[in-house]
PDB file of N, CA and C and ligand atoms in Angstrom:
ATOM      1  N   MET A 538      10.731  23.564  -8.001  1.00 65.00           N
ATOM      2  CA  MET A 538      11.216  22.603  -7.002  1.00 65.00           C
ATOM      3  C   MET A 538      10.202  21.490  -6.800  1.00 65.00           C
ATOM      4  N   LYS A 539      10.739  20.301  -6.687  1.00 69.00           N
ATOM      5  CA  LYS A 539       9.850  19.160  -6.527  1.00 69.00           C
ATOM      6  C   LYS A 539       9.395  19.036  -5.071  1.00 69.00           C
ATOM      7  N   GLU A 540       8.133  18.842  -4.933  1.00 75.00           N
ATOM      8  CA  GLU A 540       7.561  18.729  -3.606  1.00 75.00           C
ATOM      9  C   GLU A 540       7.838  17.341  -3.028  1.00 75.00           C
ATOM     10  N   ILE A 541       8.219  17.297  -1.778  1.00 81.00           N
ATOM     11  CA  ILE A 541       8.461  15.998  -1.146  1.00 81.00           C
ATOM     12  C   ILE A 541       7.249  15.643  -0.298  1.00 81.00           C
ATOM     13  N   ASN A 542       6.745  14.465  -0.582  1.00 90.00           N
ATOM     14  CA  ASN A 542       5.593  14.005   0.162  1.00 90.00           C
ATOM     15  C   ASN A 542       5.993  12.922   1.142  1.00 90.00           C
ATOM     16  N   TYR A 543       5.577  13.101   2.367  1.00 96.00           N
ATOM     17  CA  TYR A 543       5.879  12.106   3.380  1.00 96.00           C
ATOM     18  C   TYR A 543       4.626  11.336   3.757  1.00 96.00           C
ATOM     19  N   ARG A 544       4.820  10.053   3.905  1.00 97.00           N
ATOM     20  CA  ARG A 544       3.713   9.186   4.306  1.00 97.00           C
ATOM     21  C   ARG A 544       4.195   8.214   5.365  1.00 97.00           C
ATOM     22  N   LYS A 545       3.231   7.666   6.079  1.00 97.00           N
ATOM     23  CA  LYS A 545       3.554   6.748   7.166  1.00 97.00           C
ATOM     24  C   LYS A 545       3.344   5.298   6.749  1.00 97.00           C
ATOM     25  N   CYS A 546       4.317   4.470   7.057  1.00 98.00           N
ATOM     26  CA  CYS A 546       4.210   3.037   6.775  1.00 98.00           C
ATOM     27  C   CYS A 546       3.253   2.411   7.786  1.00 98.00           C
ATOM     28  N   ILE A 547       2.311   1.613   7.291  1.00 98.00           N
ATOM     29  CA  ILE A 547       1.326   1.008   8.202  1.00 98.00           C
ATOM     30  C   ILE A 547       1.930  -0.131   9.033  1.00 98.00           C
ATOM     31  N   ALA A 548       3.095  -0.615   8.638  1.00 98.00           N
ATOM     32  CA  ALA A 548       3.701  -1.729   9.370  1.00 98.00           C
ATOM     33  C   ALA A 548       4.624  -1.251  10.490  1.00 98.00           C
ATOM     34  N   CYS A 549       5.568  -0.392  10.159  1.00 98.00           N
ATOM     35  CA  CYS A 549       6.534   0.033  11.179  1.00 98.00           C
ATOM     36  C   CYS A 549       6.228   1.413  11.753  1.00 98.00           C
ATOM     37  N   GLY A 550       5.343   2.139  11.114  1.00 98.00           N
ATOM     38  CA  GLY A 550       4.941   3.447  11.630  1.00 98.00           C
ATOM     39  C   GLY A 550       5.915   4.573  11.326  1.00 98.00           C
ATOM     40  N   LYS A 551       6.967   4.259  10.580  1.00 98.00           N
ATOM     41  CA  LYS A 551       7.940   5.302  10.248  1.00 98.00           C
ATOM     42  C   LYS A 551       7.410   6.207   9.145  1.00 98.00           C
ATOM     43  N   ILE A 552       7.766   7.456   9.225  1.00 98.00           N
ATOM     44  CA  ILE A 552       7.356   8.402   8.191  1.00 98.00           C
ATOM     45  C   ILE A 552       8.498   8.544   7.197  1.00 98.00           C
ATOM     46  N   LYS A 553       8.167   8.289   5.948  1.00 97.00           N
ATOM     47  CA  LYS A 553       9.194   8.299   4.907  1.00 97.00           C
ATOM     48  C   LYS A 553       8.734   9.061   3.685  1.00 97.00           C
ATOM     49  N   ASN A 554       9.710   9.385   2.841  1.00 96.00           N
ATOM     50  CA  ASN A 554       9.412   9.976   1.543  1.00 96.00           C
ATOM     51  C   ASN A 554       8.577   8.966   0.750  1.00 96.00           C
ATOM     52  N   LYS A 555       7.533   9.484   0.124  1.00 93.00           N
ATOM     53  CA  LYS A 555       6.610   8.649  -0.654  1.00 93.00           C
ATOM     54  C   LYS A 555       7.299   7.686  -1.620  1.00 93.00           C
ATOM     55  N   ILE A 556       8.416   8.110  -2.188  1.00 92.00           N
ATOM     56  CA  ILE A 556       9.092   7.253  -3.171  1.00 92.00           C
ATOM     57  C   ILE A 556       9.730   6.016  -2.538  1.00 92.00           C
ATOM     58  N   GLU A 557       9.876   6.047  -1.236  1.00 95.00           N
ATOM     59  CA  GLU A 557      10.450   4.880  -0.545  1.00 95.00           C
ATOM     60  C   GLU A 557       9.360   3.905  -0.106  1.00 95.00           C
ATOM     61  N   LEU A 558       8.133   4.256  -0.408  1.00 96.00           N
ATOM     62  CA  LEU A 558       7.002   3.439   0.041  1.00 96.00           C
ATOM     63  C   LEU A 558       6.205   2.883  -1.132  1.00 96.00           C
ATOM     64  N   VAL A 559       5.498   1.806  -0.862  1.00 96.00           N
ATOM     65  CA  VAL A 559       4.598   1.230  -1.859  1.00 96.00           C
ATOM     66  C   VAL A 559       3.202   1.727  -1.512  1.00 96.00           C
ATOM     67  N   LYS A 560       2.526   2.270  -2.491  1.00 96.00           N
ATOM     68  CA  LYS A 560       1.166   2.743  -2.256  1.00 96.00           C
ATOM     69  C   LYS A 560       0.173   1.646  -2.646  1.00 96.00           C
ATOM     70  N   ILE A 561      -0.772   1.413  -1.775  1.00 96.00           N
ATOM     71  CA  ILE A 561      -1.824   0.443  -2.066  1.00 96.00           C
ATOM     72  C   ILE A 561      -3.146   1.189  -1.974  1.00 96.00           C
ATOM     73  N   THR A 562      -3.929   1.113  -3.020  1.00 96.00           N
ATOM     74  CA  THR A 562      -5.211   1.810  -3.029  1.00 96.00           C
ATOM     75  C   THR A 562      -6.344   0.842  -3.314  1.00 96.00           C
ATOM     76  N   CYS A 563      -7.420   1.007  -2.573  1.00 95.00           N
ATOM     77  CA  CYS A 563      -8.639   0.258  -2.860  1.00 95.00           C
ATOM     78  C   CYS A 563      -9.528   1.201  -3.664  1.00 95.00           C
ATOM     79  N   GLU A 564      -9.650   0.926  -4.931  1.00 95.00           N
ATOM     80  CA  GLU A 564     -10.397   1.793  -5.833  1.00 95.00           C
ATOM     81  C   GLU A 564     -11.830   1.922  -5.316  1.00 95.00           C
ATOM     82  N   TYR A 565     -12.308   3.150  -5.195  1.00 93.00           N
ATOM     83  CA  TYR A 565     -13.567   3.372  -4.468  1.00 93.00           C
ATOM     84  C   TYR A 565     -14.811   2.814  -5.150  1.00 93.00           C
ATOM     85  N   ARG A 566     -14.783   2.655  -6.476  1.00 93.00           N
ATOM     86  CA  ARG A 566     -15.965   2.104  -7.155  1.00 93.00           C
ATOM     87  C   ARG A 566     -15.865   0.591  -7.311  1.00 93.00           C
ATOM     88  N   THR A 567     -14.747   0.133  -7.864  1.00 92.00           N
ATOM     89  CA  THR A 567     -14.616  -1.298  -8.180  1.00 92.00           C
ATOM     90  C   THR A 567     -14.165  -2.130  -6.987  1.00 92.00           C
ATOM     91  N   LYS A 568     -13.604  -1.464  -5.964  1.00 90.00           N
ATOM     92  CA  LYS A 568     -13.016  -2.122  -4.785  1.00 90.00           C
ATOM     93  C   LYS A 568     -11.817  -2.986  -5.154  1.00 90.00           C
ATOM     94  N   ASP A 569     -11.248  -2.715  -6.315  1.00 91.00           N
ATOM     95  CA  ASP A 569     -10.034  -3.423  -6.709  1.00 91.00           C
ATOM     96  C   ASP A 569      -8.869  -2.887  -5.890  1.00 91.00           C
ATOM     97  N   ILE A 570      -7.981  -3.785  -5.545  1.00 94.00           N
ATOM     98  CA  ILE A 570      -6.786  -3.341  -4.822  1.00 94.00           C
ATOM     99  C   ILE A 570      -5.690  -3.082  -5.832  1.00 94.00           C
ATOM    100  N   MET A 571      -5.213  -1.879  -5.848  1.00 94.00           N
ATOM    101  CA  MET A 571      -4.196  -1.489  -6.813  1.00 94.00           C
ATOM    102  C   MET A 571      -2.875  -1.258  -6.078  1.00 94.00           C
ATOM    103  N   ILE A 572      -1.830  -1.835  -6.643  1.00 95.00           N
ATOM    104  CA  ILE A 572      -0.494  -1.635  -6.097  1.00 95.00           C
ATOM    105  C   ILE A 572       0.186  -0.573  -6.949  1.00 95.00           C
ATOM    106  N   GLN A 573       0.690   0.446  -6.320  1.00 95.00           N
ATOM    107  CA  GLN A 573       1.314   1.588  -7.000  1.00 95.00           C
ATOM    108  C   GLN A 573       0.409   2.145  -8.115  1.00 95.00           C
ATOM    109  N   PRO A 574      -0.791   2.573  -7.764  1.00 95.00           N
ATOM    110  CA  PRO A 574      -1.692   3.088  -8.799  1.00 95.00           C
ATOM    111  C   PRO A 574      -1.234   4.442  -9.343  1.00 95.00           C
ATOM    112  N   ASP A 575      -1.809   4.803 -10.466  1.00 92.00           N
ATOM    113  CA  ASP A 575      -1.475   6.123 -11.020  1.00 92.00           C
ATOM    114  C   ASP A 575      -2.275   7.208 -10.280  1.00 92.00           C
ATOM    115  N   ASN A 576      -2.024   8.440 -10.646  1.00 88.00           N
ATOM    116  CA  ASN A 576      -2.653   9.563  -9.941  1.00 88.00           C
ATOM    117  C   ASN A 576      -4.145   9.692 -10.183  1.00 88.00           C
ATOM    118  N   LYS A 577      -4.639   8.923 -11.147  1.00 92.00           N
ATOM    119  CA  LYS A 577      -6.058   9.019 -11.458  1.00 92.00           C
ATOM    120  C   LYS A 577      -6.891   8.030 -10.642  1.00 92.00           C
ATOM    121  N   THR A 578      -6.221   7.228  -9.848  1.00 94.00           N
ATOM    122  CA  THR A 578      -6.940   6.236  -9.054  1.00 94.00           C
ATOM    123  C   THR A 578      -7.301   6.822  -7.694  1.00 94.00           C
ATOM    124  N   PHE A 579      -8.570   6.757  -7.374  1.00 94.00           N
ATOM    125  CA  PHE A 579      -8.999   7.285  -6.086  1.00 94.00           C
ATOM    126  C   PHE A 579      -9.587   6.195  -5.224  1.00 94.00           C
ATOM    127  N   GLY A 580      -9.371   6.319  -3.970  1.00 96.00           N
ATOM    128  CA  GLY A 580      -9.916   5.350  -3.033  1.00 96.00           C
ATOM    129  C   GLY A 580      -9.125   5.376  -1.750  1.00 96.00           C
ATOM    130  N   ARG A 581      -9.463   4.485  -0.863  1.00 96.00           N
ATOM    131  CA  ARG A 581      -8.761   4.384   0.407  1.00 96.00           C
ATOM    132  C   ARG A 581      -7.352   3.870   0.148  1.00 96.00           C
ATOM    133  N   SER A 582      -6.371   4.551   0.677  1.00 96.00           N
ATOM    134  CA  SER A 582      -4.985   4.162   0.411  1.00 96.00           C
ATOM    135  C   SER A 582      -4.184   3.978   1.685  1.00 96.00           C
ATOM    136  N   CYS A 583      -3.135   3.197   1.543  1.00 97.00           N
ATOM    137  CA  CYS A 583      -2.165   3.109   2.626  1.00 97.00           C
ATOM    138  C   CYS A 583      -0.784   2.911   2.015  1.00 97.00           C
ATOM    139  N   TYR A 584       0.215   3.070   2.830  1.00 97.00           N
ATOM    140  CA  TYR A 584       1.600   2.980   2.363  1.00 97.00           C
ATOM    141  C   TYR A 584       2.382   1.987   3.207  1.00 97.00           C
ATOM    142  N   ILE A 585       3.276   1.279   2.529  1.00 97.00           N
ATOM    143  CA  ILE A 585       4.155   0.328   3.221  1.00 97.00           C
ATOM    144  C   ILE A 585       5.565   0.533   2.677  1.00 97.00           C
ATOM    145  N   CYS A 586       6.560   0.389   3.546  1.00 97.00           N
ATOM    146  CA  CYS A 586       7.954   0.479   3.102  1.00 97.00           C
ATOM    147  C   CYS A 586       8.232  -0.573   2.034  1.00 97.00           C
ATOM    148  N   LYS A 587       9.135  -0.241   1.126  1.00 96.00           N
ATOM    149  CA  LYS A 587       9.555  -1.228   0.125  1.00 96.00           C
ATOM    150  C   LYS A 587      10.543  -2.164   0.809  1.00 96.00           C
ATOM    151  N   ASP A 588      10.036  -2.921   1.709  1.00 95.00           N
ATOM    152  CA  ASP A 588      10.853  -3.759   2.564  1.00 95.00           C
ATOM    153  C   ASP A 588      10.053  -5.012   2.888  1.00 95.00           C
ATOM    154  N   GLU A 589      10.690  -6.168   2.708  1.00 95.00           N
ATOM    155  CA  GLU A 589       9.960  -7.408   2.902  1.00 95.00           C
ATOM    156  C   GLU A 589       9.421  -7.555   4.326  1.00 95.00           C
ATOM    157  N   LEU A 590      10.180  -7.082   5.291  1.00 97.00           N
ATOM    158  CA  LEU A 590       9.740  -7.192   6.682  1.00 97.00           C
ATOM    159  C   LEU A 590       8.451  -6.418   6.923  1.00 97.00           C
ATOM    160  N   CYS A 591       8.402  -5.201   6.399  1.00 97.00           N
ATOM    161  CA  CYS A 591       7.209  -4.373   6.564  1.00 97.00           C
ATOM    162  C   CYS A 591       6.031  -4.963   5.796  1.00 97.00           C
ATOM    163  N   ILE A 592       6.295  -5.472   4.627  1.00 97.00           N
ATOM    164  CA  ILE A 592       5.225  -6.064   3.826  1.00 97.00           C
ATOM    165  C   ILE A 592       4.662  -7.295   4.534  1.00 97.00           C
ATOM    166  N   ASN A 593       5.544  -8.118   5.061  1.00 97.00           N
ATOM    167  CA  ASN A 593       5.067  -9.299   5.792  1.00 97.00           C
ATOM    168  C   ASN A 593       4.239  -8.891   7.005  1.00 97.00           C
ATOM    169  N   LYS A 594       4.680  -7.852   7.677  1.00 97.00           N
ATOM    170  CA  LYS A 594       3.971  -7.356   8.859  1.00 97.00           C
ATOM    171  C   LYS A 594       2.575  -6.843   8.488  1.00 97.00           C
ATOM    172  N   ALA A 595       2.519  -6.149   7.343  1.00 97.00           N
ATOM    173  CA  ALA A 595       1.243  -5.592   6.891  1.00 97.00           C
ATOM    174  C   ALA A 595       0.272  -6.685   6.449  1.00 97.00           C
ATOM    175  N   LEU A 596       0.834  -7.811   5.988  1.00 95.00           N
ATOM    176  CA  LEU A 596      -0.013  -8.907   5.517  1.00 95.00           C
ATOM    177  C   LEU A 596      -0.467  -9.810   6.669  1.00 95.00           C
ATOM    178  N   LYS A 597       0.266  -9.750   7.749  1.00 94.00           N
ATOM    179  CA  LYS A 597      -0.011 -10.606   8.900  1.00 94.00           C
ATOM    180  C   LYS A 597      -1.417 -10.341   9.438  1.00 94.00           C
ATOM    181  N   ARG A 598      -2.137 -11.412   9.633  1.00 92.00           N
ATOM    182  CA  ARG A 598      -3.523 -11.343  10.121  1.00 92.00           C
ATOM    183  C   ARG A 598      -4.380 -10.368   9.305  1.00 92.00           C
ATOM    184  N   GLY A 599      -4.017 -10.208   8.056  1.00 94.00           N
ATOM    185  CA  GLY A 599      -4.821  -9.380   7.159  1.00 94.00           C
ATOM    186  C   GLY A 599      -4.897  -7.910   7.540  1.00 94.00           C
ATOM    187  N   LYS A 600      -3.866  -7.438   8.231  1.00 95.00           N
ATOM    188  CA  LYS A 600      -3.844  -6.045   8.685  1.00 95.00           C
ATOM    189  C   LYS A 600      -4.150  -5.053   7.556  1.00 95.00           C
ATOM    190  N   ILE A 601      -3.482  -5.257   6.448  1.00 96.00           N
ATOM    191  CA  ILE A 601      -3.658  -4.330   5.330  1.00 96.00           C
ATOM    192  C   ILE A 601      -5.100  -4.316   4.819  1.00 96.00           C
ATOM    193  N   PHE A 602      -5.736  -5.480   4.826  1.00 95.00           N
ATOM    194  CA  PHE A 602      -7.116  -5.547   4.334  1.00 95.00           C
ATOM    195  C   PHE A 602      -8.078  -4.875   5.307  1.00 95.00           C
ATOM    196  N   LYS A 603      -7.736  -4.952   6.583  1.00 96.00           N
ATOM    197  CA  LYS A 603      -8.560  -4.270   7.590  1.00 96.00           C
ATOM    198  C   LYS A 603      -8.464  -2.764   7.399  1.00 96.00           C
ATOM    199  N   ILE A 604      -7.246  -2.310   7.141  1.00 96.00           N
ATOM    200  CA  ILE A 604      -7.040  -0.875   6.949  1.00 96.00           C
ATOM    201  C   ILE A 604      -7.777  -0.387   5.701  1.00 96.00           C
ATOM    202  N   LEU A 605      -7.723  -1.175   4.654  1.00 95.00           N
ATOM    203  CA  LEU A 605      -8.386  -0.780   3.406  1.00 95.00           C
ATOM    204  C   LEU A 605      -9.877  -1.134   3.402  1.00 95.00           C
ATOM    205  N   ARG A 606     -10.282  -1.850   4.432  1.00 93.00           N
ATOM    206  CA  ARG A 606     -11.684  -2.280   4.570  1.00 93.00           C
ATOM    207  C   ARG A 606     -12.159  -3.104   3.380  1.00 93.00           C
ATOM    208  N   VAL A 607     -11.353  -4.100   3.041  1.00 91.00           N
ATOM    209  CA  VAL A 607     -11.731  -5.013   1.962  1.00 91.00           C
ATOM    210  C   VAL A 607     -11.498  -6.450   2.425  1.00 91.00           C
ATOM    211  N   LYS A 608     -12.057  -7.375   1.678  1.00 87.00           N
ATOM    212  CA  LYS A 608     -11.819  -8.795   1.956  1.00 87.00           C
ATOM    213  C   LYS A 608     -10.422  -9.143   1.473  1.00 87.00           C
ATOM    214  N   SER A 609      -9.830 -10.143   2.071  1.00 87.00           N
ATOM    215  CA  SER A 609      -8.476 -10.506   1.663  1.00 87.00           C
ATOM    216  C   SER A 609      -8.487 -11.039   0.229  1.00 87.00           C
ATOM    217  N   ILE A 610      -7.376 -10.865  -0.423  1.00 88.00           N
ATOM    218  CA  ILE A 610      -7.264 -11.218  -1.831  1.00 88.00           C
ATOM    219  C   ILE A 610      -6.222 -12.311  -2.000  1.00 88.00           C
ATOM    220  N   GLU A 611      -6.574 -13.292  -2.790  1.00 89.00           N
ATOM    221  CA  GLU A 611      -5.677 -14.404  -3.051  1.00 89.00           C
ATOM    222  C   GLU A 611      -4.432 -13.939  -3.802  1.00 89.00           C
ATOM    223  N   ASN A 612      -3.307 -14.482  -3.414  1.00 93.00           N
ATOM    224  CA  ASN A 612      -2.027 -14.175  -4.060  1.00 93.00           C
ATOM    225  C   ASN A 612      -1.601 -12.716  -3.956  1.00 93.00           C
ATOM    226  N   PHE A 613      -2.233 -11.996  -3.056  1.00 93.00           N
ATOM    227  CA  PHE A 613      -1.871 -10.588  -2.904  1.00 93.00           C
ATOM    228  C   PHE A 613      -0.424 -10.447  -2.425  1.00 93.00           C
ATOM    229  N   ASP A 614      -0.014 -11.379  -1.573  1.00 92.00           N
ATOM    230  CA  ASP A 614       1.369 -11.328  -1.073  1.00 92.00           C
ATOM    231  C   ASP A 614       2.379 -11.409  -2.219  1.00 92.00           C
ATOM    232  N   LYS A 615       2.085 -12.279  -3.187  1.00 93.00           N
ATOM    233  CA  LYS A 615       2.999 -12.420  -4.335  1.00 93.00           C
ATOM    234  C   LYS A 615       3.014 -11.145  -5.168  1.00 93.00           C
ATOM    235  N   LYS A 616       1.821 -10.592  -5.357  1.00 93.00           N
ATOM    236  CA  LYS A 616       1.719  -9.367  -6.163  1.00 93.00           C
ATOM    237  C   LYS A 616       2.484  -8.221  -5.532  1.00 93.00           C
ATOM    238  N   ILE A 617       2.304  -8.057  -4.240  1.00 94.00           N
ATOM    239  CA  ILE A 617       2.969  -6.919  -3.604  1.00 94.00           C
ATOM    240  C   ILE A 617       4.476  -7.152  -3.511  1.00 94.00           C
ATOM    241  N   LYS A 618       4.882  -8.390  -3.327  1.00 93.00           N
ATOM    242  CA  LYS A 618       6.329  -8.655  -3.233  1.00 93.00           C
ATOM    243  C   LYS A 618       7.025  -8.489  -4.580  1.00 93.00           C
ATOM    244  N   ALA A 619       6.268  -8.558  -5.649  1.00 93.00           N
ATOM    245  CA  ALA A 619       6.829  -8.347  -6.975  1.00 93.00           C
ATOM    246  C   ALA A 619       7.379  -6.921  -7.117  1.00 93.00           C
ATOM    247  N   VAL A 620       6.835  -6.009  -6.324  1.00 90.00           N
ATOM    248  CA  VAL A 620       7.278  -4.613  -6.348  1.00 90.00           C
ATOM    249  C   VAL A 620       8.729  -4.492  -5.853  1.00 90.00           C
ATOM    250  N   LEU A 621       9.109  -5.413  -5.007  1.00 89.00           N
ATOM    251  CA  LEU A 621      10.451  -5.355  -4.429  1.00 89.00           C
ATOM    252  C   LEU A 621      11.551  -5.742  -5.418  1.00 89.00           C
ATOM    253  N   ASN A 622      11.164  -6.478  -6.431  1.00 80.00           N
ATOM    254  CA  ASN A 622      12.173  -6.952  -7.382  1.00 80.00           C
ATOM    255  C   ASN A 622      12.510  -5.949  -8.472  1.00 80.00           C
TER     256      ASN A 622
HETATM  257 ZN1   ZN B1406       7.765   0.192   7.306  1.00 63.51          ZN
END
């Protein structure tokens, strides 16, 4: 049986099945921000709904970067919104 993992969206606070969320990880060595990283990527992570409203909320005032404790990244909004398409 497949295990269901639940995670909380940092924008709306709802708890959802991991597959309904976008995972963002700040790789612990390189500090690269990875969108939907593979299982071999370790670092500080957060989850956001695959929803433009939640993504916009997470990007507002750099909330997501504060959570990941990194500096803001140029064009990150475009990169993360590409996941929605
Ligand atoms: Zn959400």
